PDB file of C-alpha atoms and ligand atoms in Angstrom:
ATOM      1  CA  PRO N 140      -6.253 -42.464  64.530  1.00  0.00           C
ATOM      2  CA  ASP N 141      -8.918 -44.314  62.685  1.00  0.00           C
ATOM      3  CA  VAL N 142     -10.353 -41.614  60.320  1.00  0.00           C
ATOM      4  CA  PRO N 143     -14.144 -42.791  58.464  1.00  0.00           C
ATOM      5  CA  THR N 144     -14.222 -43.172  54.636  1.00  0.00           C
ATOM      6  CA  ILE N 145     -17.668 -41.595  53.528  1.00  0.00           C
ATOM      7  CA  PRO N 146     -19.195 -42.473  49.964  1.00  0.00           C
ATOM      8  CA  PHE N 147     -20.181 -39.945  47.349  1.00  0.00           C
ATOM      9  CA  HIS N 148     -23.046 -40.877  44.876  1.00  0.00           C
ATOM     10  CA  ASP N 149     -20.755 -41.758  42.271  1.00  0.00           C
ATOM     11  CA  GLY N 150     -19.342 -44.813  44.113  1.00  0.00           C
ATOM     12  CA  HIS N 151     -15.635 -43.106  45.243  1.00  0.00           C
ATOM     13  CA  THR N 152     -15.174 -42.314  48.895  1.00  0.00           C
ATOM     14  CA  ILE N 153     -13.484 -39.370  51.118  1.00  0.00           C
ATOM     15  CA  PRO N 154     -12.082 -39.610  54.038  1.00  0.00           C
ATOM     16  CA  GLN N 155     -14.641 -37.564  56.228  1.00  0.00           C
ATOM     17  CA  LEU N 156     -10.906 -35.323  57.904  1.00  0.00           C
ATOM     18  CA  GLY N 157      -8.821 -33.807  56.007  1.00  0.00           C
ATOM     19  CA  TYR N 158      -6.418 -30.940  56.159  1.00  0.00           C
ATOM     20  CA  GLY N 159      -7.047 -27.859  54.380  1.00  0.00           C
ATOM     21  CA  VAL N 160      -3.940 -25.624  53.990  1.00  0.00           C
ATOM     22  CA  PHE N 161      -5.924 -21.883  53.161  1.00  0.00           C
ATOM     23  CA  LYS N 162      -2.928 -19.128  53.896  1.00  0.00           C
ATOM     24  CA  VAL N 163      -0.138 -21.703  54.051  1.00  0.00           C
ATOM     25  CA  GLU N 164       2.708 -20.056  52.464  1.00  0.00           C
ATOM     26  CA  PRO N 165       4.661 -21.806  49.405  1.00  0.00           C
ATOM     27  CA  ASP N 166       7.223 -22.281  51.065  1.00  0.00           C
ATOM     28  CA  ILE N 167       6.242 -23.954  54.277  1.00  0.00           C
ATOM     29  CA  ALA N 168       3.948 -26.221  52.135  1.00  0.00           C
ATOM     30  CA  ALA N 169       5.984 -29.096  51.683  1.00  0.00           C
ATOM     31  CA  ASP N 170       7.322 -29.143  55.469  1.00  0.00           C
ATOM     32  CA  VAL N 171       3.863 -28.687  56.820  1.00  0.00           C
ATOM     33  CA  THR N 172       1.940 -31.013  54.415  1.00  0.00           C
ATOM     34  CA  ALA N 173       4.390 -33.623  55.292  1.00  0.00           C
ATOM     35  CA  GLN N 174       3.720 -33.267  59.131  1.00  0.00           C
ATOM     36  CA  ALA N 175      -0.138 -33.772  58.064  1.00  0.00           C
ATOM     37  CA  LEU N 176       0.916 -37.201  56.473  1.00  0.00           C
ATOM     38  CA  ALA N 177       3.533 -38.324  59.059  1.00  0.00           C
ATOM     39  CA  ALA N 178       0.133 -37.577  61.549  1.00  0.00           C
ATOM     40  CA  GLY N 179      -2.001 -39.634  59.480  1.00  0.00           C
ATOM     41  CA  TYR N 180      -3.911 -37.249  57.289  1.00  0.00           C
ATOM     42  CA  ARG N 181      -4.914 -38.724  54.046  1.00  0.00           C
ATOM     43  CA  HIS N 182      -6.987 -36.239  52.676  1.00  0.00           C
ATOM     44  CA  ILE N 183      -5.051 -32.720  51.811  1.00  0.00           C
ATOM     45  CA  ASP N 184      -7.528 -29.977  50.491  1.00  0.00           C
ATOM     46  CA  THR N 185      -5.683 -27.303  48.433  1.00  0.00           C
ATOM     47  CA  ALA N 186      -6.136 -25.157  45.398  1.00  0.00           C
ATOM     48  CA  LYS N 187      -4.461 -22.955  43.087  1.00  0.00           C
ATOM     49  CA  ILE N 188      -5.401 -19.772  44.423  1.00  0.00           C
ATOM     50  CA  TYR N 189      -3.717 -20.890  47.347  1.00  0.00           C
ATOM     51  CA  GLY N 190      -0.365 -20.827  45.348  1.00  0.00           C
ATOM     52  CA  ASN N 191       1.118 -23.840  47.376  1.00  0.00           C
ATOM     53  CA  GLU N 192       0.221 -26.561  44.957  1.00  0.00           C
ATOM     54  CA  GLU N 193       3.665 -27.461  44.424  1.00  0.00           C
ATOM     55  CA  GLY N 194       4.650 -27.781  47.882  1.00  0.00           C
ATOM     56  CA  VAL N 195       1.472 -30.392  48.250  1.00  0.00           C
ATOM     57  CA  GLY N 196       2.561 -32.067  45.569  1.00  0.00           C
ATOM     58  CA  ARG N 197       6.542 -32.275  46.927  1.00  0.00           C
ATOM     59  CA  ALA N 198       5.039 -33.352  50.325  1.00  0.00           C
ATOM     60  CA  ILE N 199       3.282 -36.179  48.739  1.00  0.00           C
ATOM     61  CA  ALA N 200       5.875 -37.348  45.925  1.00  0.00           C
ATOM     62  CA  ASP N 201       8.223 -37.342  49.357  1.00  0.00           C
ATOM     63  CA  SER N 202       6.490 -39.017  51.712  1.00  0.00           C
ATOM     64  CA  GLY N 203       5.977 -42.720  49.568  1.00  0.00           C
ATOM     65  CA  ILE N 204       2.676 -43.211  50.655  1.00  0.00           C
ATOM     66  CA  PRO N 205       0.726 -45.383  47.480  1.00  0.00           C
ATOM     67  CA  ARG N 206      -1.316 -42.616  45.697  1.00  0.00           C
ATOM     68  CA  GLU N 207      -4.322 -44.766  45.803  1.00  0.00           C
ATOM     69  CA  GLU N 208      -4.317 -44.209  49.674  1.00  0.00           C
ATOM     70  CA  LEU N 209      -4.467 -40.417  49.148  1.00  0.00           C
ATOM     71  CA  PHE N 210      -7.379 -38.025  48.922  1.00  0.00           C
ATOM     72  CA  VAL N 211      -6.505 -34.960  46.792  1.00  0.00           C
ATOM     73  CA  THR N 212      -8.664 -31.894  46.399  1.00  0.00           C
ATOM     74  CA  THR N 213      -7.870 -28.535  44.362  1.00  0.00           C
ATOM     75  CA  LYS N 214     -10.318 -26.059  43.150  1.00  0.00           C
ATOM     76  CA  LEU N 215     -10.492 -24.195  39.748  1.00  0.00           C
ATOM     77  CA  TRP N 216     -10.024 -20.767  40.405  1.00  0.00           C
ATOM     78  CA  ASN N 217     -12.904 -17.648  39.504  1.00  0.00           C
ATOM     79  CA  ASP N 218     -10.631 -16.367  35.863  1.00  0.00           C
ATOM     80  CA  ALA N 219     -11.236 -19.698  34.681  1.00  0.00           C
ATOM     81  CA  HIS N 220     -14.884 -20.445  34.155  1.00  0.00           C
ATOM     82  CA  ALA N 221     -14.596 -21.137  30.632  1.00  0.00           C
ATOM     83  CA  PHE N 222     -14.733 -24.362  29.715  1.00  0.00           C
ATOM     84  CA  ASP N 223     -10.671 -24.357  27.753  1.00  0.00           C
ATOM     85  CA  ASP N 224      -9.740 -22.201  30.483  1.00  0.00           C
ATOM     86  CA  ALA N 225     -11.080 -24.608  33.272  1.00  0.00           C
ATOM     87  CA  ILE N 226      -9.245 -27.804  31.223  1.00  0.00           C
ATOM     88  CA  ALA N 227      -6.005 -25.817  31.217  1.00  0.00           C
ATOM     89  CA  ALA N 228      -6.311 -24.808  34.578  1.00  0.00           C
ATOM     90  CA  CYS N 229      -6.935 -28.396  36.138  1.00  0.00           C
ATOM     91  CA  GLU N 230      -4.610 -29.771  33.594  1.00  0.00           C
ATOM     92  CA  ALA N 231      -1.815 -26.662  35.279  1.00  0.00           C
ATOM     93  CA  SER N 232      -2.856 -27.451  38.506  1.00  0.00           C
ATOM     94  CA  LEU N 233      -2.018 -31.292  37.929  1.00  0.00           C
ATOM     95  CA  GLU N 234       1.400 -30.284  36.798  1.00  0.00           C
ATOM     96  CA  ARG N 235       2.087 -28.483  39.834  1.00  0.00           C
ATOM     97  CA  LEU N 236       1.185 -31.071  42.110  1.00  0.00           C
ATOM     98  CA  GLY N 237       2.872 -33.169  40.243  1.00  0.00           C
ATOM     99  CA  LEU N 238      -0.201 -35.833  39.686  1.00  0.00           C
ATOM    100  CA  ASP N 239      -2.229 -37.595  36.914  1.00  0.00           C
ATOM    101  CA  HIS N 240      -4.946 -37.278  38.687  1.00  0.00           C
ATOM    102  CA  VAL N 241      -6.869 -35.490  41.508  1.00  0.00           C
ATOM    103  CA  ASP N 242      -9.500 -37.718  43.600  1.00  0.00           C
ATOM    104  CA  LEU N 243     -11.982 -33.973  43.639  1.00  0.00           C
ATOM    105  CA  TYR N 244     -12.096 -30.770  41.540  1.00  0.00           C
ATOM    106  CA  LEU N 245     -14.015 -28.148  42.530  1.00  0.00           C
ATOM    107  CA  THR N 246     -15.172 -25.504  41.257  1.00  0.00           C
ATOM    108  CA  HIS N 247     -13.692 -22.586  43.578  1.00  0.00           C
ATOM    109  CA  TRP N 248     -17.026 -19.929  43.282  1.00  0.00           C
ATOM    110  CA  ALA N 249     -19.814 -19.560  41.742  1.00  0.00           C
ATOM    111  CA  VAL N 250     -19.889 -15.980  41.517  1.00  0.00           C
ATOM    112  CA  PRO N 251     -23.019 -15.139  40.005  1.00  0.00           C
ATOM    113  CA  SER N 252     -22.567 -11.855  38.432  1.00  0.00           C
ATOM    114  CA  GLN N 253     -19.986 -13.562  36.246  1.00  0.00           C
ATOM    115  CA  GLY N 254     -22.570 -15.953  34.436  1.00  0.00           C
ATOM    116  CA  GLN N 255     -20.039 -19.248  34.015  1.00  0.00           C
ATOM    117  CA  TYR N 256     -20.864 -21.461  36.635  1.00  0.00           C
ATOM    118  CA  VAL N 257     -23.112 -23.243  34.289  1.00  0.00           C
ATOM    119  CA  GLU N 258     -19.873 -23.492  31.635  1.00  0.00           C
ATOM    120  CA  ALA N 259     -17.176 -24.249  34.742  1.00  0.00           C
ATOM    121  CA  TRP N 260     -19.965 -27.105  35.461  1.00  0.00           C
ATOM    122  CA  LYS N 261     -19.717 -28.527  31.858  1.00  0.00           C
ATOM    123  CA  ALA N 262     -16.079 -28.475  31.926  1.00  0.00           C
ATOM    124  CA  LEU N 263     -15.507 -30.562  35.427  1.00  0.00           C
ATOM    125  CA  ILE N 264     -17.664 -32.844  33.528  1.00  0.00           C
ATOM    126  CA  GLU N 265     -15.606 -33.412  31.062  1.00  0.00           C
ATOM    127  CA  LEU N 266     -12.441 -33.351  33.409  1.00  0.00           C
ATOM    128  CA  GLN N 267     -13.990 -36.158  35.603  1.00  0.00           C
ATOM    129  CA  LYS N 268     -14.687 -38.390  31.762  1.00  0.00           C
ATOM    130  CA  ARG N 269     -11.047 -37.896  30.797  1.00  0.00           C
ATOM    131  CA  GLY N 270      -9.946 -39.050  34.208  1.00  0.00           C
ATOM    132  CA  LEU N 271      -7.753 -35.961  35.264  1.00  0.00           C
ATOM    133  CA  THR N 272      -9.979 -36.197  38.291  1.00  0.00           C
ATOM    134  CA  ARG N 273     -11.670 -38.925  39.731  1.00  0.00           C
ATOM    135  CA  SER N 274     -15.302 -37.005  41.280  1.00  0.00           C
ATOM    136  CA  ILE N 275     -16.547 -33.312  41.195  1.00  0.00           C
ATOM    137  CA  GLY N 276     -17.848 -30.861  43.244  1.00  0.00           C
ATOM    138  CA  VAL N 277     -18.439 -27.216  44.021  1.00  0.00           C
ATOM    139  CA  SER N 278     -17.537 -25.102  46.486  1.00  0.00           C
ATOM    140  CA  ASN N 279     -19.444 -21.391  47.135  1.00  0.00           C
ATOM    141  CA  HIS N 280     -22.807 -22.222  45.247  1.00  0.00           C
ATOM    142  CA  PRO N 281     -25.374 -20.125  46.660  1.00  0.00           C
ATOM    143  CA  LEU N 282     -28.502 -22.688  46.100  1.00  0.00           C
ATOM    144  CA  PRO N 283     -30.144 -20.866  43.103  1.00  0.00           C
ATOM    145  CA  GLN N 284     -26.820 -21.391  41.100  1.00  0.00           C
ATOM    146  CA  LEU N 285     -26.221 -25.313  42.618  1.00  0.00           C
ATOM    147  CA  THR N 286     -29.840 -25.925  41.552  1.00  0.00           C
ATOM    148  CA  GLU N 287     -29.007 -24.775  37.919  1.00  0.00           C
ATOM    149  CA  ILE N 288     -25.755 -26.260  37.562  1.00  0.00           C
ATOM    150  CA  ILE N 289     -27.919 -29.825  38.285  1.00  0.00           C
ATOM    151  CA  GLU N 290     -31.035 -28.979  36.269  1.00  0.00           C
ATOM    152  CA  ALA N 291     -28.826 -27.830  33.347  1.00  0.00           C
ATOM    153  CA  THR N 292     -26.540 -30.528  33.270  1.00  0.00           C
ATOM    154  CA  SER N 293     -28.303 -33.306  35.418  1.00  0.00           C
ATOM    155  CA  VAL N 294     -25.350 -34.019  36.485  1.00  0.00           C
ATOM    156  CA  VAL N 295     -25.289 -33.555  40.136  1.00  0.00           C
ATOM    157  CA  PRO N 296     -22.022 -32.517  42.539  1.00  0.00           C
ATOM    158  CA  ALA N 297     -20.489 -35.721  44.628  1.00  0.00           C
ATOM    159  CA  ILE N 298     -19.640 -32.609  47.633  1.00  0.00           C
ATOM    160  CA  HIS N 299     -20.413 -28.823  48.150  1.00  0.00           C
ATOM    161  CA  GLN N 300     -17.776 -27.468  50.044  1.00  0.00           C
ATOM    162  CA  ILE N 301     -18.911 -23.827  52.696  1.00  0.00           C
ATOM    163  CA  GLU N 302     -18.417 -22.222  55.206  1.00  0.00           C
ATOM    164  CA  LEU N 303     -19.560 -24.122  57.583  1.00  0.00           C
ATOM    165  CA  HIS N 304     -18.736 -24.080  62.291  1.00  0.00           C
ATOM    166  CA  PRO N 305     -21.089 -23.855  65.331  1.00  0.00           C
ATOM    167  CA  TYR N 306     -22.111 -20.234  64.359  1.00  0.00           C
ATOM    168  CA  PHE N 307     -23.215 -21.051  60.718  1.00  0.00           C
ATOM    169  CA  GLN N 308     -24.608 -23.979  60.034  1.00  0.00           C
ATOM    170  CA  GLN N 309     -26.005 -23.735  56.795  1.00  0.00           C
ATOM    171  CA  ARG N 310     -29.180 -25.362  57.379  1.00  0.00           C
ATOM    172  CA  GLU N 311     -30.846 -24.901  54.390  1.00  0.00           C
ATOM    173  CA  LEU N 312     -28.211 -25.411  52.148  1.00  0.00           C
ATOM    174  CA  ARG N 313     -27.496 -28.956  54.063  1.00  0.00           C
ATOM    175  CA  GLU N 314     -31.220 -29.928  53.570  1.00  0.00           C
ATOM    176  CA  ALA N 315     -30.596 -28.912  49.994  1.00  0.00           C
ATOM    177  CA  HIS N 316     -27.659 -31.846  49.720  1.00  0.00           C
ATOM    178  CA  GLY N 317     -29.284 -34.309  51.501  1.00  0.00           C
ATOM    179  CA  GLU N 318     -31.911 -33.928  48.856  1.00  0.00           C
ATOM    180  CA  HIS N 319     -29.372 -34.204  46.008  1.00  0.00           C
ATOM    181  CA  GLY N 320     -27.230 -37.086  47.837  1.00  0.00           C
ATOM    182  CA  ILE N 321     -24.854 -33.950  47.999  1.00  0.00           C
ATOM    183  CA  LEU N 322     -22.256 -35.119  50.872  1.00  0.00           C
ATOM    184  CA  THR N 323     -21.401 -31.292  52.717  1.00  0.00           C
ATOM    185  CA  GLN N 324     -18.071 -30.252  53.306  1.00  0.00           C
ATOM    186  CA  SER N 325     -17.216 -27.417  55.892  1.00  0.00           C
ATOM    187  CA  TRP N 326     -14.629 -24.953  55.492  1.00  0.00           C
ATOM    188  CA  GLY N 327     -13.471 -22.458  58.257  1.00  0.00           C
ATOM    189  CA  PRO N 328     -14.431 -25.393  60.206  1.00  0.00           C
ATOM    190  CA  LEU N 329     -13.092 -23.735  63.508  1.00  0.00           C
ATOM    191  CA  GLY N 330     -14.345 -20.490  62.762  1.00  0.00           C
ATOM    192  CA  GLN N 331     -11.301 -19.365  61.277  1.00  0.00           C
ATOM    193  CA  GLY N 332      -9.652 -17.184  64.186  1.00  0.00           C
ATOM    194  CA  LYS N 333     -12.625 -14.623  63.768  1.00  0.00           C
ATOM    195  CA  SER N 334     -14.879 -15.245  66.900  1.00  0.00           C
ATOM    196  CA  ASP N 335     -14.463 -16.619  69.924  1.00  0.00           C
ATOM    197  CA  LEU N 336     -16.246 -19.362  68.976  1.00  0.00           C
ATOM    198  CA  LEU N 337     -13.327 -22.076  70.849  1.00  0.00           C
ATOM    199  CA  GLU N 338     -14.124 -19.840  73.813  1.00  0.00           C
ATOM    200  CA  ASN N 339     -17.701 -20.460  73.750  1.00  0.00           C
ATOM    201  CA  ASP N 340     -18.603 -21.703  77.254  1.00  0.00           C
ATOM    202  CA  ALA N 341     -20.984 -24.040  75.634  1.00  0.00           C
ATOM    203  CA  ILE N 342     -17.670 -25.963  73.840  1.00  0.00           C
ATOM    204  CA  THR N 343     -15.533 -25.420  76.855  1.00  0.00           C
ATOM    205  CA  SER N 344     -17.927 -27.254  79.335  1.00  0.00           C
ATOM    206  CA  ILE N 345     -17.939 -30.064  76.518  1.00  0.00           C
ATOM    207  CA  ALA N 346     -14.338 -30.132  76.094  1.00  0.00           C
ATOM    208  CA  ALA N 347     -13.686 -30.473  79.920  1.00  0.00           C
ATOM    209  CA  ALA N 348     -15.849 -33.070  80.033  1.00  0.00           C
ATOM    210  CA  HIS N 349     -14.144 -35.381  77.751  1.00  0.00           C
ATOM    211  CA  ASP N 350     -10.102 -34.118  78.402  1.00  0.00           C
ATOM    212  CA  ALA N 351     -10.234 -33.158  74.739  1.00  0.00           C
ATOM    213  CA  SER N 352      -9.484 -29.578  73.537  1.00  0.00           C
ATOM    214  CA  PRO N 353     -12.365 -26.883  72.020  1.00  0.00           C
ATOM    215  CA  ALA N 354     -11.209 -27.476  68.641  1.00  0.00           C
ATOM    216  CA  GLN N 355     -11.333 -31.024  68.899  1.00  0.00           C
ATOM    217  CA  VAL N 356     -15.112 -30.863  70.093  1.00  0.00           C
ATOM    218  CA  VAL N 357     -15.845 -28.435  67.115  1.00  0.00           C
ATOM    219  CA  LEU N 358     -14.539 -30.832  65.198  1.00  0.00           C
ATOM    220  CA  ALA N 359     -16.389 -33.688  66.189  1.00  0.00           C
ATOM    221  CA  TRP N 360     -19.573 -32.034  66.043  1.00  0.00           C
ATOM    222  CA  HIS N 361     -19.018 -31.673  62.138  1.00  0.00           C
ATOM    223  CA  LEU N 362     -18.383 -35.470  61.903  1.00  0.00           C
ATOM    224  CA  ALA N 363     -21.599 -36.662  64.286  1.00  0.00           C
ATOM    225  CA  HIS N 364     -23.557 -34.944  61.401  1.00  0.00           C
ATOM    226  CA  GLY N 365     -21.675 -36.784  58.635  1.00  0.00           C
ATOM    227  CA  ILE N 366     -19.725 -33.655  57.251  1.00  0.00           C
ATOM    228  CA  VAL N 367     -16.255 -33.759  55.632  1.00  0.00           C
ATOM    229  CA  THR N 368     -14.126 -31.703  57.374  1.00  0.00           C
ATOM    230  CA  ILE N 369     -10.529 -30.118  56.502  1.00  0.00           C
ATOM    231  CA  PRO N 370      -9.014 -28.359  59.461  1.00  0.00           C
ATOM    232  CA  LYS N 371      -6.097 -26.078  59.023  1.00  0.00           C
ATOM    233  CA  SER N 372      -2.983 -25.405  61.533  1.00  0.00           C
ATOM    234  CA  VAL N 373       0.647 -25.011  60.705  1.00  0.00           C
ATOM    235  CA  THR N 374       1.542 -25.714  64.405  1.00  0.00           C
ATOM    236  CA  PRO N 375       2.759 -29.440  64.617  1.00  0.00           C
ATOM    237  CA  ALA N 376       0.951 -30.530  67.917  1.00  0.00           C
ATOM    238  CA  ARG N 377      -2.286 -28.426  66.340  1.00  0.00           C
ATOM    239  CA  ILE N 378      -1.967 -30.638  63.199  1.00  0.00           C
ATOM    240  CA  VAL N 379      -2.121 -33.887  65.333  1.00  0.00           C
ATOM    241  CA  GLU N 380      -4.589 -32.820  67.582  1.00  0.00           C
ATOM    242  CA  ASN N 381      -7.110 -31.984  64.849  1.00  0.00           C
ATOM    243  CA  LEU N 382      -6.979 -35.073  63.656  1.00  0.00           C
ATOM    244  CA  ALA N 383      -7.700 -36.840  66.932  1.00  0.00           C
ATOM    245  CA  ALA N 384     -10.838 -35.471  66.730  1.00  0.00           C
ATOM    246  CA  ALA N 385     -11.825 -38.558  65.084  1.00  0.00           C
ATOM    247  CA  GLU N 386     -11.559 -40.660  67.764  1.00  0.00           C
ATOM    248  CA  LEU N 387     -14.339 -38.122  69.928  1.00  0.00           C
ATOM    249  CA  THR N 388     -17.384 -39.274  70.246  1.00  0.00           C
ATOM    250  CA  LEU N 389     -20.219 -36.704  71.559  1.00  0.00           C
ATOM    251  CA  THR N 390     -23.087 -37.812  72.987  1.00  0.00           C
ATOM    252  CA  SER N 391     -26.528 -36.780  71.754  1.00  0.00           C
ATOM    253  CA  GLU N 392     -27.268 -33.978  73.982  1.00  0.00           C
ATOM    254  CA  GLU N 393     -23.632 -32.626  73.318  1.00  0.00           C
ATOM    255  CA  ILE N 394     -24.496 -32.310  69.685  1.00  0.00           C
ATOM    256  CA  ALA N 395     -27.678 -30.488  70.751  1.00  0.00           C
ATOM    257  CA  ALA N 396     -25.981 -27.893  72.787  1.00  0.00           C
ATOM    258  CA  ILE N 397     -23.690 -26.804  70.028  1.00  0.00           C
ATOM    259  CA  ASP N 398     -26.648 -26.939  67.358  1.00  0.00           C
ATOM    260  CA  GLU N 399     -28.006 -24.554  69.569  1.00  0.00           C
ATOM    261  CA  LEU N 400     -24.927 -22.490  68.834  1.00  0.00           C
ATOM    262  CA  ASP N 401     -26.027 -21.149  65.038  1.00  0.00           C
ATOM    263  CA  ARG N 402     -25.896 -17.609  64.446  1.00  0.00           C
ATOM    264  CA  PRO N 403     -28.332 -15.592  62.056  1.00  0.00           C
ATOM    265  CA  ASP N 404     -24.762 -13.461  61.582  1.00  0.00           C
ATOM    266  CA  GLY N 405     -22.540 -16.110  61.849  1.00  0.00           C
ATOM    267  CA  ARG N 406     -20.723 -16.327  58.616  1.00  0.00           C
ATOM    268  CA  GLY N 407     -17.019 -15.074  58.435  1.00  0.00           C
ATOM    269  CA  GLY N 408     -16.091 -15.363  55.111  1.00  0.00           C
ATOM    270  CA  ALA N 409     -17.034 -13.995  51.843  1.00  0.00           C
ATOM    271  CA  ASP N 410     -20.788 -14.452  50.719  1.00  0.00           C
ATOM    272  CA  PRO N 411     -20.892 -16.351  48.068  1.00  0.00           C
ATOM    273  CA  ALA N 412     -23.898 -14.658  46.447  1.00  0.00           C
ATOM    274  CA  ALA N 413     -21.679 -11.542  46.315  1.00  0.00           C
ATOM    275  CA  LYS N 414     -19.042 -12.375  45.625  1.00  0.00           C
ATOM    276  CA  THR N 415     -17.193 -11.171  42.607  1.00  0.00           C
ATOM    277  CA  ALA N 416     -14.325 -12.568  40.439  1.00  0.00           C
TER     278      ALA N 416
HETATM  279  P1  NAD A 195     -10.158 -23.441  60.259  1.00  0.00           P
HETATM  280  O1  NAD A 195     -11.447 -23.077  60.158  1.00  0.00           O
HETATM  281  O2  NAD A 195      -9.456 -24.158  59.547  1.00  0.00           O
HETATM  282  O3  NAD A 195      -8.844 -22.765  60.838  1.00  0.00           O
HETATM  283  C1  NAD A 195      -7.626 -22.290  61.334  1.00  0.00           C
HETATM  284  C2  NAD A 195      -7.444 -21.742  62.155  1.00  0.00           C
HETATM  285  O4  NAD A 195      -7.735 -22.057  63.556  1.00  0.00           O
HETATM  286  C3  NAD A 195      -6.073 -21.517  62.205  1.00  0.00           C
HETATM  287  O5  NAD A 195      -5.070 -20.753  61.315  1.00  0.00           O
HETATM  288  C4  NAD A 195      -5.311 -21.577  63.612  1.00  0.00           C
HETATM  289  O6  NAD A 195      -4.990 -19.601  63.823  1.00  0.00           O
HETATM  290  C5  NAD A 195      -6.780 -21.736  64.461  1.00  0.00           C
HETATM  291  N1  NAD A 195      -6.187 -23.617  64.937  1.00  0.00           N
HETATM  292  C6  NAD A 195      -6.519 -24.450  63.712  1.00  0.00           C
HETATM  293  N2  NAD A 195      -6.274 -25.645  65.222  1.00  0.00           N
HETATM  294  C7  NAD A 195      -6.522 -25.236  66.148  1.00  0.00           C
HETATM  295  C8  NAD A 195      -6.448 -25.965  67.349  1.00  0.00           C
HETATM  296  N3  NAD A 195      -6.330 -27.054  67.256  1.00  0.00           N
HETATM  297  N4  NAD A 195      -6.619 -25.066  68.235  1.00  0.00           N
HETATM  298  C9  NAD A 195      -7.027 -23.580  68.199  1.00  0.00           C
HETATM  299  N5  NAD A 195      -6.804 -22.856  67.202  1.00  0.00           N
HETATM  300  C10 NAD A 195      -6.853 -24.150  66.550  1.00  0.00           C
HETATM  301  O7  NAD A 195      -9.731 -22.343  59.187  1.00  0.00           O
HETATM  302  P2  NAD A 195      -9.683 -22.117  56.936  1.00  0.00           P
HETATM  303  O8  NAD A 195      -8.200 -22.463  57.582  1.00  0.00           O
HETATM  304  O9  NAD A 195      -9.885 -21.210  56.498  1.00  0.00           O
HETATM  305  O10 NAD A 195     -10.667 -23.314  56.438  1.00  0.00           O
HETATM  306  C11 NAD A 195      -9.899 -24.611  56.679  1.00  0.00           C
HETATM  307  C12 NAD A 195      -9.707 -25.019  55.434  1.00  0.00           C
HETATM  308  O11 NAD A 195     -10.895 -25.139  54.635  1.00  0.00           O
HETATM  309  C13 NAD A 195      -8.767 -24.484  54.548  1.00  0.00           C
HETATM  310  O12 NAD A 195      -7.622 -24.379  54.856  1.00  0.00           O
HETATM  311  C14 NAD A 195      -8.848 -24.446  52.932  1.00  0.00           C
HETATM  312  O13 NAD A 195      -7.775 -25.885  52.795  1.00  0.00           O
HETATM  313  C15 NAD A 195     -10.430 -24.541  53.287  1.00  0.00           C
HETATM  314  N6  NAD A 195     -11.224 -23.558  52.798  1.00  0.00           N
HETATM  315  C16 NAD A 195     -11.751 -23.360  51.518  1.00  0.00           C
HETATM  316  C17 NAD A 195     -12.441 -21.961  51.247  1.00  0.00           C
HETATM  317  C18 NAD A 195     -13.144 -22.248  50.288  1.00  0.00           C
HETATM  318  O14 NAD A 195     -13.227 -20.901  49.785  1.00  0.00           O
HETATM  319  N7  NAD A 195     -13.222 -22.989  49.229  1.00  0.00           N
HETATM  320  C19 NAD A 195     -12.351 -20.519  51.938  1.00  0.00           C
HETATM  321  C20 NAD A 195     -11.515 -21.304  53.470  1.00  0.00           C
HETATM  322  C21 NAD A 195     -10.495 -21.974  53.772  1.00  0.00           C
END
């Protein structure tokens, strides 16, 4: 499948649909990542805290795919926001991945109460300068903290990875991203199996109209909004199915119908404003 590549403000680009490996056990990480690469994914999203960077790295090495054709993201965990710790954490992630650079390094959570997100962001700026990561961004930063890191450094994150799905559409942050030229990346794009999203009548009727699956409809909705997304599955058929969502085009009426599903209580994961280390 042809996955669109979209530009960051820093001149680099990102494949709009990738493969996420949250909760993928270390012993199967290499196998499922290899399946994703064989299916055609060229963008992999891992994190230090997922404990599976080594397996991801092994699959990349064994794939024989040229490094420049791959887009690899990993993330700085909350216990390493201090400047020197963050530099060391990125180096350790690269070691586990078996790579000399990642394409994107993210501060995983702002953890406002810890008060070190600006320092962590300064470390990411340094990591980009040193070439350990091509691009830098953040994840799970409430708007005040997102604004603060930009004002403190004059460096705008390339992308912000946040919980986002039809039941939790993050309109306020998406609007702020648009103003700053930050791309929006959705985690939990399918709702993480925590709600009835994939059985929702609006979604299933659109799926039937396209002879597509509900998951494909939801992913096509993310793509239609210009959101970068990284669905996870360890089931071979679903790994393939999710990537094929790149070929599904929804009508503007269908997109509008899914836009209607936003809920004030739609958040499924932790609230970044209240997250503690
Ligand atoms: P997701 O919304 O991608 O849901 C994954 C689950 O949906 C699977 O475990 C499976 O149960 C189901 N599923 C997958 N494909 C399906 C299909 N085709 N049909 C039916 N059900 C299907 O949730 P996620 O894994 O939490 O999020 C995706 C990725 O985002 C993660 O793997 C990770 O890389 C990233 N993530 C980041 C953060 C963060 O804090 N930055 C948090 C969570 C996830």
